[in-house]
PDB file of C-alpha atoms in Angstrom:
ATOM      1  CA  MET U  68       0.078   0.157  -0.006  1.00 83.00           C
ATOM      2  CA  THR U  69       1.407   3.175  -0.518  1.00 95.00           C
ATOM      3  CA  LEU U  70       1.599   6.048   1.667  1.00 96.00           C
ATOM      4  CA  HIS U  71      -1.566   7.110   3.166  1.00 97.00           C
ATOM      5  CA  PRO U  72      -2.912  10.485   0.918  1.00 96.00           C
ATOM      6  CA  GLU U  73      -3.433  12.593   3.997  1.00 96.00           C
ATOM      7  CA  ILE U  74       0.144  12.373   5.406  1.00 96.00           C
ATOM      8  CA  ALA U  75       1.672  12.688   1.614  1.00 96.00           C
ATOM      9  CA  GLU U  76      -0.370  15.587   1.626  1.00 95.00           C
ATOM     10  CA  PHE U  77       0.962  16.294   4.850  1.00 92.00           C
ATOM     11  CA  LEU U  78       4.300  15.614   4.048  1.00 93.00           C
ATOM     12  CA  ALA U  79       4.902  17.342   1.024  1.00 93.00           C
ATOM     13  CA  ALA U  80       3.823  20.695   2.649  1.00 91.00           C
ATOM     14  CA  LEU U  81       6.519  20.921   5.205  1.00 87.00           C
ATOM     15  CA  PRO U  82       9.913  23.433   4.209  1.00 84.00           C
ATOM     16  CA  ALA U  83      13.057  21.780   3.601  1.00 81.00           C
ATOM     17  CA  PRO U  84      14.668  21.498   6.614  1.00 78.00           C
ATOM     18  CA  PRO U  85      17.828  23.776   7.732  1.00 77.00           C
ATOM     19  CA  GLU U  86      21.155  23.598   6.922  1.00 81.00           C
ATOM     20  CA  GLY U  87      23.623  22.818   9.877  1.00 83.00           C
ATOM     21  CA  PRO U  88      23.842  21.184  12.544  1.00 90.00           C
ATOM     22  CA  LEU U  89      21.375  20.555  14.570  1.00 93.00           C
ATOM     23  CA  ASP U  90      20.026  23.045  17.321  1.00 95.00           C
ATOM     24  CA  PRO U  91      18.085  21.452  20.070  1.00 96.00           C
ATOM     25  CA  VAL U  92      16.973  23.958  21.751  1.00 96.00           C
ATOM     26  CA  ALA U  93      14.553  25.522  19.052  1.00 94.00           C
ATOM     27  CA  MET U  94      13.386  21.992  17.449  1.00 95.00           C
ATOM     28  CA  ARG U  95      11.638  22.191  21.184  1.00 96.00           C
ATOM     29  CA  ALA U  96      10.500  25.068  20.839  1.00 96.00           C
ATOM     30  CA  ALA U  97       9.347  24.887  17.168  1.00 92.00           C
ATOM     31  CA  ASP U  98       7.279  21.417  18.408  1.00 93.00           C
ATOM     32  CA  GLU U  99       5.214  23.102  21.229  1.00 93.00           C
ATOM     33  CA  ALA U 100       4.952  27.044  18.900  1.00 91.00           C
ATOM     34  CA  HIS U 101       1.285  24.993  18.167  1.00 87.00           C
ATOM     35  CA  LEU U 102      -0.165  23.375  20.687  1.00 93.00           C
ATOM     36  CA  PRO U 103      -3.730  23.581  20.725  1.00 93.00           C
ATOM     37  CA  PRO U 104      -4.987  25.593  23.857  1.00 93.00           C
ATOM     38  CA  VAL U 105      -6.099  23.135  26.982  1.00 93.00           C
ATOM     39  CA  GLU U 106      -9.737  23.939  26.665  1.00 92.00           C
ATOM     40  CA  GLU U 107      -9.854  22.134  22.615  1.00 93.00           C
ATOM     41  CA  ARG U 108      -7.969  18.922  24.239  1.00 96.00           C
ATOM     42  CA  LEU U 109     -10.263  16.219  24.567  1.00 96.00           C
ATOM     43  CA  PRO U 110     -12.008  16.367  27.552  1.00 97.00           C
ATOM     44  CA  LEU U 111     -10.830  13.660  30.946  1.00 98.00           C
ATOM     45  CA  HIS U 112     -11.917  13.568  34.280  1.00 98.00           C
ATOM     46  CA  ALA U 113      -9.107  15.169  35.778  1.00 98.00           C
ATOM     47  CA  VAL U 114      -5.436  15.861  34.762  1.00 98.00           C
ATOM     48  CA  GLN U 115      -3.686  16.308  37.295  1.00 98.00           C
ATOM     49  CA  ASP U 116       0.765  17.653  36.926  1.00 98.00           C
ATOM     50  CA  VAL U 117       2.892  15.619  40.159  1.00 97.00           C
ATOM     51  CA  THR U 118       6.628  15.856  41.185  1.00 98.00           C
ATOM     52  CA  ALA U 119       7.091  12.103  41.603  1.00 97.00           C
ATOM     53  CA  LYS U 120       9.936  11.770  44.057  1.00 95.00           C
ATOM     54  CA  THR U 121      11.780   9.054  43.278  1.00 94.00           C
ATOM     55  CA  ASP U 122      14.770   6.959  43.655  1.00 87.00           C
ATOM     56  CA  ALA U 123      16.188   8.953  40.651  1.00 88.00           C
ATOM     57  CA  GLY U 124      15.485  12.375  41.898  1.00 95.00           C
ATOM     58  CA  GLU U 125      12.062  14.439  41.525  1.00 97.00           C
ATOM     59  CA  VAL U 126      10.445  13.545  38.190  1.00 98.00           C
ATOM     60  CA  PRO U 127       8.080  15.633  36.484  1.00 98.00           C
ATOM     61  CA  VAL U 128       5.060  13.010  35.498  1.00 98.00           C
ATOM     62  CA  ARG U 129       1.118  14.126  33.975  1.00 98.00           C
ATOM     63  CA  VAL U 130      -1.761  11.784  35.423  1.00 98.00           C
ATOM     64  CA  TYR U 131      -4.641  11.223  33.333  1.00 98.00           C
ATOM     65  CA  THR U 132      -7.706  10.310  35.431  1.00 98.00           C
ATOM     66  CA  PRO U 133     -10.626   9.265  32.551  1.00 98.00           C
ATOM     67  CA  ALA U 134     -13.652   8.790  35.345  1.00 97.00           C
ATOM     68  CA  GLU U 135     -13.359   8.519  39.188  1.00 97.00           C
ATOM     69  CA  ALA U 136     -13.108   5.136  40.851  1.00 97.00           C
ATOM     70  CA  ASP U 137     -11.469   3.336  44.000  1.00 97.00           C
ATOM     71  CA  THR U 138      -8.580   1.748  42.431  1.00 97.00           C
ATOM     72  CA  TYR U 139      -7.415   1.448  38.564  1.00 98.00           C
ATOM     73  CA  GLY U 140      -5.325   0.089  36.136  1.00 98.00           C
ATOM     74  CA  LEU U 141      -2.144   2.412  35.281  1.00 98.00           C
ATOM     75  CA  LEU U 142      -0.267   2.867  31.947  1.00 98.00           C
ATOM     76  CA  VAL U 143       3.054   4.970  32.142  1.00 99.00           C
ATOM     77  CA  TYR U 144       3.385   6.470  29.056  1.00 99.00           C
ATOM     78  CA  PHE U 145       7.126   8.289  27.347  1.00 99.00           C
ATOM     79  CA  HIS U 146       6.914  10.224  24.804  1.00 98.00           C
ATOM     80  CA  GLY U 147       9.289   9.614  21.926  1.00 98.00           C
ATOM     81  CA  GLY U 148      11.318  11.988  20.301  1.00 98.00           C
ATOM     82  CA  ALA U 149      14.714  10.434  18.936  1.00 98.00           C
ATOM     83  CA  PHE U 150      15.823  11.037  22.927  1.00 98.00           C
ATOM     84  CA  PHE U 151      16.312  14.605  22.881  1.00 98.00           C
ATOM     85  CA  LEU U 152      12.805  15.837  21.869  1.00 98.00           C
ATOM     86  CA  GLY U 153       9.076  15.673  22.937  1.00 98.00           C
ATOM     87  CA  SER U 154       7.514  16.633  26.355  1.00 98.00           C
ATOM     88  CA  LEU U 155       4.402  16.521  28.739  1.00 98.00           C
ATOM     89  CA  GLU U 156       3.005  19.070  25.826  1.00 98.00           C
ATOM     90  CA  THR U 157       4.349  17.782  22.347  1.00 98.00           C
ATOM     91  CA  HIS U 158       2.248  14.411  23.775  1.00 98.00           C
ATOM     92  CA  ASP U 159      -0.652  14.938  25.848  1.00 98.00           C
ATOM     93  CA  HIS U 160      -2.834  14.462  23.234  1.00 98.00           C
ATOM     94  CA  VAL U 161      -1.160  10.813  23.201  1.00 98.00           C
ATOM     95  CA  ALA U 162      -2.011  10.419  26.641  1.00 98.00           C
ATOM     96  CA  ARG U 163      -6.116  11.902  26.301  1.00 98.00           C
ATOM     97  CA  SER U 164      -6.328   8.822  24.240  1.00 98.00           C
ATOM     98  CA  LEU U 165      -5.040   5.951  25.484  1.00 98.00           C
ATOM     99  CA  ALA U 166      -6.523   7.196  28.639  1.00 98.00           C
ATOM    100  CA  GLN U 167     -10.237   7.900  27.119  1.00 98.00           C
ATOM    101  CA  GLU U 168      -9.632   4.379  25.190  1.00 98.00           C
ATOM    102  CA  THR U 169      -7.893   2.264  27.707  1.00 98.00           C
ATOM    103  CA  GLY U 170      -9.807   3.244  31.578  1.00 98.00           C
ATOM    104  CA  LEU U 171      -6.765   3.478  32.516  1.00 98.00           C
ATOM    105  CA  ARG U 172      -5.264   5.915  35.227  1.00 98.00           C
ATOM    106  CA  VAL U 173      -2.320   7.104  32.452  1.00 98.00           C
ATOM    107  CA  VAL U 174       1.277   8.705  34.174  1.00 98.00           C
ATOM    108  CA  SER U 175       3.130   9.760  31.484  1.00 98.00           C
ATOM    109  CA  VAL U 176       6.700  10.933  32.133  1.00 98.00           C
ATOM    110  CA  GLY U 177       8.580  14.392  32.010  1.00 98.00           C
ATOM    111  CA  TYR U 178      12.362  12.473  31.718  1.00 98.00           C
ATOM    112  CA  ARG U 179      14.820  14.120  30.996  1.00 98.00           C
ATOM    113  CA  LEU U 180      16.464  14.833  27.899  1.00 98.00           C
ATOM    114  CA  ALA U 181      19.665  14.539  26.391  1.00 98.00           C
ATOM    115  CA  PRO U 182      22.128  16.417  25.063  1.00 97.00           C
ATOM    116  CA  GLU U 183      21.860  18.096  28.363  1.00 97.00           C
ATOM    117  CA  ALA U 184      20.846  14.654  30.804  1.00 98.00           C
ATOM    118  CA  ALA U 185      23.371  12.292  29.729  1.00 97.00           C
ATOM    119  CA  PHE U 186      22.557   8.647  29.898  1.00 98.00           C
ATOM    120  CA  PRO U 187      21.185   6.970  31.421  1.00 98.00           C
ATOM    121  CA  ALA U 188      19.508   9.796  33.249  1.00 98.00           C
ATOM    122  CA  GLY U 189      16.351   9.274  30.719  1.00 98.00           C
ATOM    123  CA  LEU U 190      15.542   5.805  31.485  1.00 98.00           C
ATOM    124  CA  ASP U 191      16.485   6.206  35.234  1.00 98.00           C
ATOM    125  CA  ASP U 192      13.434   8.061  34.380  1.00 98.00           C
ATOM    126  CA  CYS U 193      11.497   6.347  33.464  1.00 98.00           C
ATOM    127  CA  TYR U 194      12.218   3.563  35.162  1.00 98.00           C
ATOM    128  CA  ALA U 195      11.737   5.128  38.868  1.00 98.00           C
ATOM    129  CA  ALA U 196       8.589   6.838  37.926  1.00 98.00           C
ATOM    130  CA  VAL U 197       7.243   3.177  37.115  1.00 98.00           C
ATOM    131  CA  ARG U 198       8.253   2.075  40.278  1.00 98.00           C
ATOM    132  CA  TRP U 199       7.242   5.172  42.101  1.00 98.00           C
ATOM    133  CA  ALA U 200       3.005   4.957  40.693  1.00 98.00           C
ATOM    134  CA  ALA U 201       2.821   1.161  42.024  1.00 97.00           C
ATOM    135  CA  GLY U 202       4.030   2.636  45.355  1.00 96.00           C
ATOM    136  CA  GLU U 203       1.329   3.414  48.283  1.00 92.00           C
ATOM    137  CA  ASP U 204       2.813   7.051  48.407  1.00 93.00           C
ATOM    138  CA  SER U 205       2.658   8.023  44.937  1.00 96.00           C
ATOM    139  CA  GLY U 206      -1.131   8.231  45.265  1.00 96.00           C
ATOM    140  CA  LEU U 207      -2.688   6.334  42.041  1.00 98.00           C
ATOM    141  CA  ASP U 208      -4.508   4.427  43.795  1.00 97.00           C
ATOM    142  CA  TRP U 209      -2.858   1.601  41.811  1.00 98.00           C
ATOM    143  CA  ASP U 210      -4.987  -1.486  41.139  1.00 97.00           C
ATOM    144  CA  GLY U 211      -2.862  -4.231  41.885  1.00 97.00           C
ATOM    145  CA  ALA U 212      -3.547  -5.813  38.771  1.00 97.00           C
ATOM    146  CA  THR U 213      -2.577  -3.821  35.772  1.00 98.00           C
ATOM    147  CA  LEU U 214       0.436  -2.143  34.877  1.00 98.00           C
ATOM    148  CA  ALA U 215       2.036  -1.573  32.014  1.00 98.00           C
ATOM    149  CA  VAL U 216       3.833   0.642  30.251  1.00 99.00           C
ATOM    150  CA  ALA U 217       4.266   1.692  26.896  1.00 99.00           C
ATOM    151  CA  GLY U 218       6.319   4.644  24.602  1.00 98.00           C
ATOM    152  CA  ASP U 219       6.078   5.573  20.535  1.00 98.00           C
ATOM    153  CA  SER U 220       9.562   5.488  18.692  1.00 98.00           C
ATOM    154  CA  SER U 221      12.211   6.382  21.678  1.00 98.00           C
ATOM    155  CA  GLY U 222       9.826   6.074  23.838  1.00 98.00           C
ATOM    156  CA  GLY U 223       9.138   2.546  22.982  1.00 98.00           C
ATOM    157  CA  THR U 224      13.141   1.935  24.066  1.00 98.00           C
ATOM    158  CA  PHE U 225      12.546   3.240  26.922  1.00 98.00           C
ATOM    159  CA  ALA U 226       9.915   1.359  27.777  1.00 99.00           C
ATOM    160  CA  ALA U 227      11.329  -1.999  26.671  1.00 98.00           C
ATOM    161  CA  ALA U 228      14.370  -1.114  28.287  1.00 98.00           C
ATOM    162  CA  VAL U 229      12.083  -0.316  31.434  1.00 98.00           C
ATOM    163  CA  ALA U 230      10.728  -4.024  31.278  1.00 98.00           C
ATOM    164  CA  ALA U 231      13.782  -5.441  30.900  1.00 98.00           C
ATOM    165  CA  ARG U 232      15.210  -3.942  33.737  1.00 98.00           C
ATOM    166  CA  ALA U 233      12.509  -4.243  36.053  1.00 98.00           C
ATOM    167  CA  HIS U 234      12.204  -8.086  35.075  1.00 98.00           C
ATOM    168  CA  ASP U 235      15.904  -7.941  36.287  1.00 98.00           C
ATOM    169  CA  ASP U 236      15.291  -6.429  38.919  1.00 98.00           C
ATOM    170  CA  GLY U 237      12.942  -8.773  40.463  1.00 98.00           C
ATOM    171  CA  PHE U 238      10.185  -6.003  40.497  1.00 98.00           C
ATOM    172  CA  ASP U 239       8.033  -7.855  39.290  1.00 96.00           C
ATOM    173  CA  ARG U 240       4.666  -6.199  38.344  1.00 98.00           C
ATOM    174  CA  ILE U 241       4.517  -4.514  34.810  1.00 98.00           C
ATOM    175  CA  THR U 242       1.803  -6.627  33.437  1.00 98.00           C
ATOM    176  CA  HIS U 243       2.031  -5.271  29.686  1.00 98.00           C
ATOM    177  CA  GLN U 244       4.757  -3.402  27.226  1.00 98.00           C
ATOM    178  CA  ILE U 245       3.109  -1.406  24.098  1.00 99.00           C
ATOM    179  CA  LEU U 246       5.839   0.160  22.414  1.00 99.00           C
ATOM    180  CA  TYR U 247       4.813   2.017  19.210  1.00 98.00           C
ATOM    181  CA  TYR U 248       7.266   1.892  16.534  1.00 98.00           C
ATOM    182  CA  PRO U 249       9.904   1.614  18.744  1.00 98.00           C
ATOM    183  CA  SER U 250      14.054   2.366  18.405  1.00 97.00           C
ATOM    184  CA  LEU U 251      15.317  -1.266  19.157  1.00 98.00           C
ATOM    185  CA  ASP U 252      18.730  -1.097  17.538  1.00 98.00           C
ATOM    186  CA  LEU U 253      20.743   1.868  17.431  1.00 97.00           C
ATOM    187  CA  ASP U 254      22.990   0.629  14.954  1.00 94.00           C
ATOM    188  CA  PHE U 255      21.847   1.814  12.128  1.00 91.00           C
ATOM    189  CA  ASP U 256      23.834   0.085   9.636  1.00 89.00           C
ATOM    190  CA  ALA U 257      21.743   0.385   6.702  1.00 86.00           C
ATOM    191  CA  ASP U 258      22.354  -3.173   5.543  1.00 89.00           C
ATOM    192  CA  ARG U 259      20.939  -4.845   8.715  1.00 90.00           C
ATOM    193  CA  TYR U 260      17.738  -4.651   8.342  1.00 97.00           C
ATOM    194  CA  PRO U 261      15.123  -4.382   4.801  1.00 97.00           C
ATOM    195  CA  SER U 262      12.454  -1.610   5.844  1.00 98.00           C
ATOM    196  CA  LEU U 263      16.411   0.648   6.268  1.00 97.00           C
ATOM    197  CA  ARG U 264      16.201   0.688   2.916  1.00 97.00           C
ATOM    198  CA  GLU U 265      12.706   0.406   1.689  1.00 97.00           C
ATOM    199  CA  ASN U 266      11.903   3.150   3.052  1.00 97.00           C
ATOM    200  CA  ALA U 267      15.237   5.282   3.456  1.00 97.00           C
ATOM    201  CA  THR U 268      13.663   8.118   1.969  1.00 96.00           C
ATOM    202  CA  GLY U 269      10.578   9.885   1.425  1.00 95.00           C
ATOM    203  CA  TYR U 270       8.236   8.891   3.944  1.00 96.00           C
ATOM    204  CA  GLY U 271       8.994  11.407   6.842  1.00 95.00           C
ATOM    205  CA  LEU U 272      11.812  10.364   9.129  1.00 96.00           C
ATOM    206  CA  GLU U 273      15.053   9.303   7.032  1.00 95.00           C
ATOM    207  CA  THR U 274      17.343   6.655   7.903  1.00 96.00           C
ATOM    208  CA  ALA U 275      20.319   9.240   6.814  1.00 95.00           C
ATOM    209  CA  GLY U 276      18.462  11.372  10.133  1.00 94.00           C
ATOM    210  CA  LEU U 277      18.548   8.328  12.317  1.00 96.00           C
ATOM    211  CA  LYS U 278      22.204   8.642  13.072  1.00 96.00           C
ATOM    212  CA  PRO U 279      21.789  12.622  13.066  1.00 95.00           C
ATOM    213  CA  PHE U 280      19.034  12.873  15.419  1.00 95.00           C
ATOM    214  CA  ASN U 281      19.966   9.817  18.040  1.00 97.00           C
ATOM    215  CA  ALA U 282      23.740  11.129  18.030  1.00 97.00           C
ATOM    216  CA  PHE U 283      22.747  13.401  20.788  1.00 97.00           C
ATOM    217  CA  TYR U 284      21.925  10.338  22.665  1.00 98.00           C
ATOM    218  CA  LEU U 285      24.902   8.166  21.778  1.00 97.00           C
ATOM    219  CA  ASP U 286      27.501  11.026  22.184  1.00 97.00           C
ATOM    220  CA  SER U 287      26.266  11.234  25.955  1.00 96.00           C
ATOM    221  CA  GLY U 288      27.550   8.035  26.835  1.00 97.00           C
ATOM    222  CA  ALA U 289      24.855   5.721  25.383  1.00 98.00           C
ATOM    223  CA  ASP U 290      25.782   2.644  24.174  1.00 98.00           C
ATOM    224  CA  PRO U 291      24.143   1.142  20.633  1.00 97.00           C
ATOM    225  CA  ALA U 292      25.942  -2.562  22.224  1.00 97.00           C
ATOM    226  CA  ASP U 293      24.016  -2.295  25.469  1.00 98.00           C
ATOM    227  CA  PRO U 294      20.659  -4.059  25.328  1.00 98.00           C
ATOM    228  CA  LEU U 295      19.189  -1.090  27.828  1.00 98.00           C
ATOM    229  CA  VAL U 296      19.640   0.865  24.598  1.00 98.00           C
ATOM    230  CA  SER U 297      19.369  -1.629  22.053  1.00 98.00           C
ATOM    231  CA  PRO U 298      16.783  -3.434  23.056  1.00 98.00           C
ATOM    232  CA  ILE U 299      16.971  -6.461  20.339  1.00 98.00           C
ATOM    233  CA  LYS U 300      20.737  -6.845  21.712  1.00 98.00           C
ATOM    234  CA  ARG U 301      19.501  -8.809  24.727  1.00 98.00           C
ATOM    235  CA  THR U 302      19.845 -12.094  24.373  1.00 98.00           C
ATOM    236  CA  ASP U 303      17.424 -13.867  26.878  1.00 98.00           C
ATOM    237  CA  LEU U 304      13.889 -12.545  26.497  1.00 98.00           C
ATOM    238  CA  SER U 305      12.488 -15.027  28.419  1.00 98.00           C
ATOM    239  CA  GLY U 306       9.664 -14.224  31.150  1.00 98.00           C
ATOM    240  CA  LEU U 307       9.332 -10.081  30.155  1.00 98.00           C
ATOM    241  CA  PRO U 308       6.162  -9.051  30.598  1.00 98.00           C
ATOM    242  CA  PRO U 309       3.296  -9.705  27.289  1.00 98.00           C
ATOM    243  CA  ALA U 310       3.859  -6.852  24.597  1.00 98.00           C
ATOM    244  CA  LEU U 311       2.272  -5.233  21.880  1.00 98.00           C
ATOM    245  CA  VAL U 312       4.783  -4.483  18.938  1.00 98.00           C
ATOM    246  CA  VAL U 313       2.705  -1.709  17.082  1.00 98.00           C
ATOM    247  CA  THR U 314       4.722  -1.112  13.201  1.00 98.00           C
ATOM    248  CA  ALA U 315       4.499   1.021  10.063  1.00 98.00           C
ATOM    249  CA  GLU U 316       4.365   0.109   7.233  1.00 98.00           C
ATOM    250  CA  HIS U 317       6.825   2.670   5.486  1.00 98.00           C
ATOM    251  CA  ASP U 318       9.096   2.923   8.905  1.00 98.00           C
ATOM    252  CA  PRO U 319      13.151   2.836   7.896  1.00 98.00           C
ATOM    253  CA  LEU U 320      12.424   0.990  11.746  1.00 98.00           C
ATOM    254  CA  ARG U 321       9.539  -1.487  10.715  1.00 98.00           C
ATOM    255  CA  ASP U 322      11.337  -4.293  10.663  1.00 98.00           C
ATOM    256  CA  GLU U 323      13.510  -4.376  14.029  1.00 98.00           C
ATOM    257  CA  GLY U 324      10.053  -4.301  15.876  1.00 98.00           C
ATOM    258  CA  GLU U 325       9.215  -6.822  14.238  1.00 98.00           C
ATOM    259  CA  LEU U 326      12.091  -8.929  14.773  1.00 98.00           C
ATOM    260  CA  TYR U 327      11.903  -8.014  18.327  1.00 98.00           C
ATOM    261  CA  GLY U 328       7.866  -9.564  18.638  1.00 98.00           C
ATOM    262  CA  GLU U 329       9.265 -12.607  16.862  1.00 98.00           C
ATOM    263  CA  ARG U 330      12.302 -12.833  19.004  1.00 98.00           C
ATOM    264  CA  LEU U 331      10.122 -12.459  22.222  1.00 98.00           C
ATOM    265  CA  ARG U 332       7.348 -15.062  20.638  1.00 98.00           C
ATOM    266  CA  ALA U 333      10.666 -17.787  20.206  1.00 98.00           C
ATOM    267  CA  ALA U 334      11.724 -16.874  24.152  1.00 98.00           C
ATOM    268  CA  GLY U 335       7.833 -18.193  25.536  1.00 98.00           C
ATOM    269  CA  VAL U 336       7.090 -14.437  25.829  1.00 98.00           C
ATOM    270  CA  ALA U 337       3.189 -13.493  24.724  1.00 98.00           C
ATOM    271  CA  ALA U 338       3.678 -10.955  21.669  1.00 98.00           C
ATOM    272  CA  THR U 339       1.445  -9.194  19.174  1.00 98.00           C
ATOM    273  CA  VAL U 340       2.985  -7.994  16.270  1.00 98.00           C
ATOM    274  CA  SER U 341       0.281  -4.959  14.072  1.00 98.00           C
ATOM    275  CA  ARG U 342       1.093  -3.812  11.533  1.00 98.00           C
ATOM    276  CA  TYR U 343      -0.711  -0.601  10.881  1.00 98.00           C
ATOM    277  CA  PRO U 344      -0.589   0.362   6.622  1.00 98.00           C
ATOM    278  CA  GLY U 345      -0.090   2.728   4.673  1.00 98.00           C
ATOM    279  CA  ALA U 346       1.429   4.670   7.814  1.00 98.00           C
ATOM    280  CA  GLY U 347       4.704   5.894   8.797  1.00 98.00           C
ATOM    281  CA  HIS U 348       7.096   6.362  11.661  1.00 98.00           C
ATOM    282  CA  GLY U 349       5.013   9.161  14.168  1.00 97.00           C
ATOM    283  CA  PHE U 350       1.706   8.579  13.152  1.00 98.00           C
ATOM    284  CA  VAL U 351       0.685   7.405  16.872  1.00 98.00           C
ATOM    285  CA  GLN U 352       1.302  10.919  17.561  1.00 97.00           C
ATOM    286  CA  HIS U 353       0.902  13.073  14.492  1.00 96.00           C
ATOM    287  CA  PHE U 354      -1.519  11.113  12.467  1.00 97.00           C
ATOM    288  CA  SER U 355      -3.790   9.826  15.031  1.00 96.00           C
ATOM    289  CA  TRP U 356      -6.987  11.579  14.078  1.00 95.00           C
ATOM    290  CA  ILE U 357      -6.978  10.284  10.854  1.00 97.00           C
ATOM    291  CA  PRO U 358      -9.953   7.558  11.511  1.00 96.00           C
ATOM    292  CA  GLU U 359      -7.364   4.337   9.925  1.00 96.00           C
ATOM    293  CA  TYR U 360      -4.830   5.115  13.075  1.00 98.00           C
ATOM    294  CA  HIS U 361      -7.102   6.470  15.708  1.00 97.00           C
ATOM    295  CA  ARG U 362      -8.069   2.227  15.762  1.00 97.00           C
ATOM    296  CA  VAL U 363      -4.361   2.021  17.540  1.00 98.00           C
ATOM    297  CA  PHE U 364      -5.599   3.208  21.237  1.00 98.00           C
ATOM    298  CA  GLY U 365      -8.767   0.778  20.763  1.00 98.00           C
ATOM    299  CA  GLY U 366      -6.036  -2.285  19.532  1.00 98.00           C
ATOM    300  CA  THR U 367      -3.809  -1.166  22.836  1.00 98.00           C
ATOM    301  CA  ARG U 368      -7.144  -1.190  25.203  1.00 98.00           C
ATOM    302  CA  ASP U 369      -8.089  -5.036  23.188  1.00 98.00           C
ATOM    303  CA  PHE U 370      -4.602  -5.325  23.987  1.00 98.00           C
ATOM    304  CA  LEU U 371      -4.519  -4.343  27.479  1.00 98.00           C
ATOM    305  CA  ASN U 372      -8.160  -6.507  28.175  1.00 95.00           C
ATOM    306  CA  ARG U 373      -6.992 -10.124  26.836  1.00 85.00           C
ATOM    307  CA  ARG U 374      -6.310 -13.104  29.403  1.00 64.00           C
TER     308      ARG U 374
END
């Protein structure tokens, strides 16, 4: 299937990227320049900014409550942005849709970004936020049943790494991992996966851009050979939580996500891989208003409810 026409039209209208080195501060400002005002966002029962006091320090989180209840299943969400972009604001609409569709209380994590915060600061924040969310001191009224981690792109990297780290630490409360077009192999050799060649240009995220976009993270001390940086490098995937891996047909990262799902299943982990035709990288953040892609939230709900 060709790229969805509404996505293709949007990409065709984008201006050429500025020449020269990437400026993270300017790019973050541009990301947040055109966000809708709060009153135009999807309404929920409650949305509250909280400071999570964790072993990694104080971590800003935003808590989305879809309806009033005595206890809640929790979904802890990590935004994407190549480890140096993205925020609670840029992905607010994703967290709201996840809360509405799944019925879970969603905790979106404002983790520290590269290059200002060296590896593993962002990962530490994400892991600490999950452990905080499950604790009595968080005030989140966790029901003790569902504790999911989820993320898109680099947030999917963190979700996979958090699930693995929790397993190794004996923290067995994470029940699901949800990876939206995750970046699971930060070795960007184009010969490693066919999708790096097939989807190299013309679909938004381009293969040639992977190294410079991830350089802020890798130059901060993240080693692509480390399974906490490249989760697909982990040799033993057994015992990890059930996984939903969502991929996009026209994404350079498609094949590493699908291979990870295959390896999880081979290790005895219940893993569902769902490829969205006509989509490119970033569709959950940028194009979930298109009905064909908004169903990713319903698919997430169905995965979480599967027994």
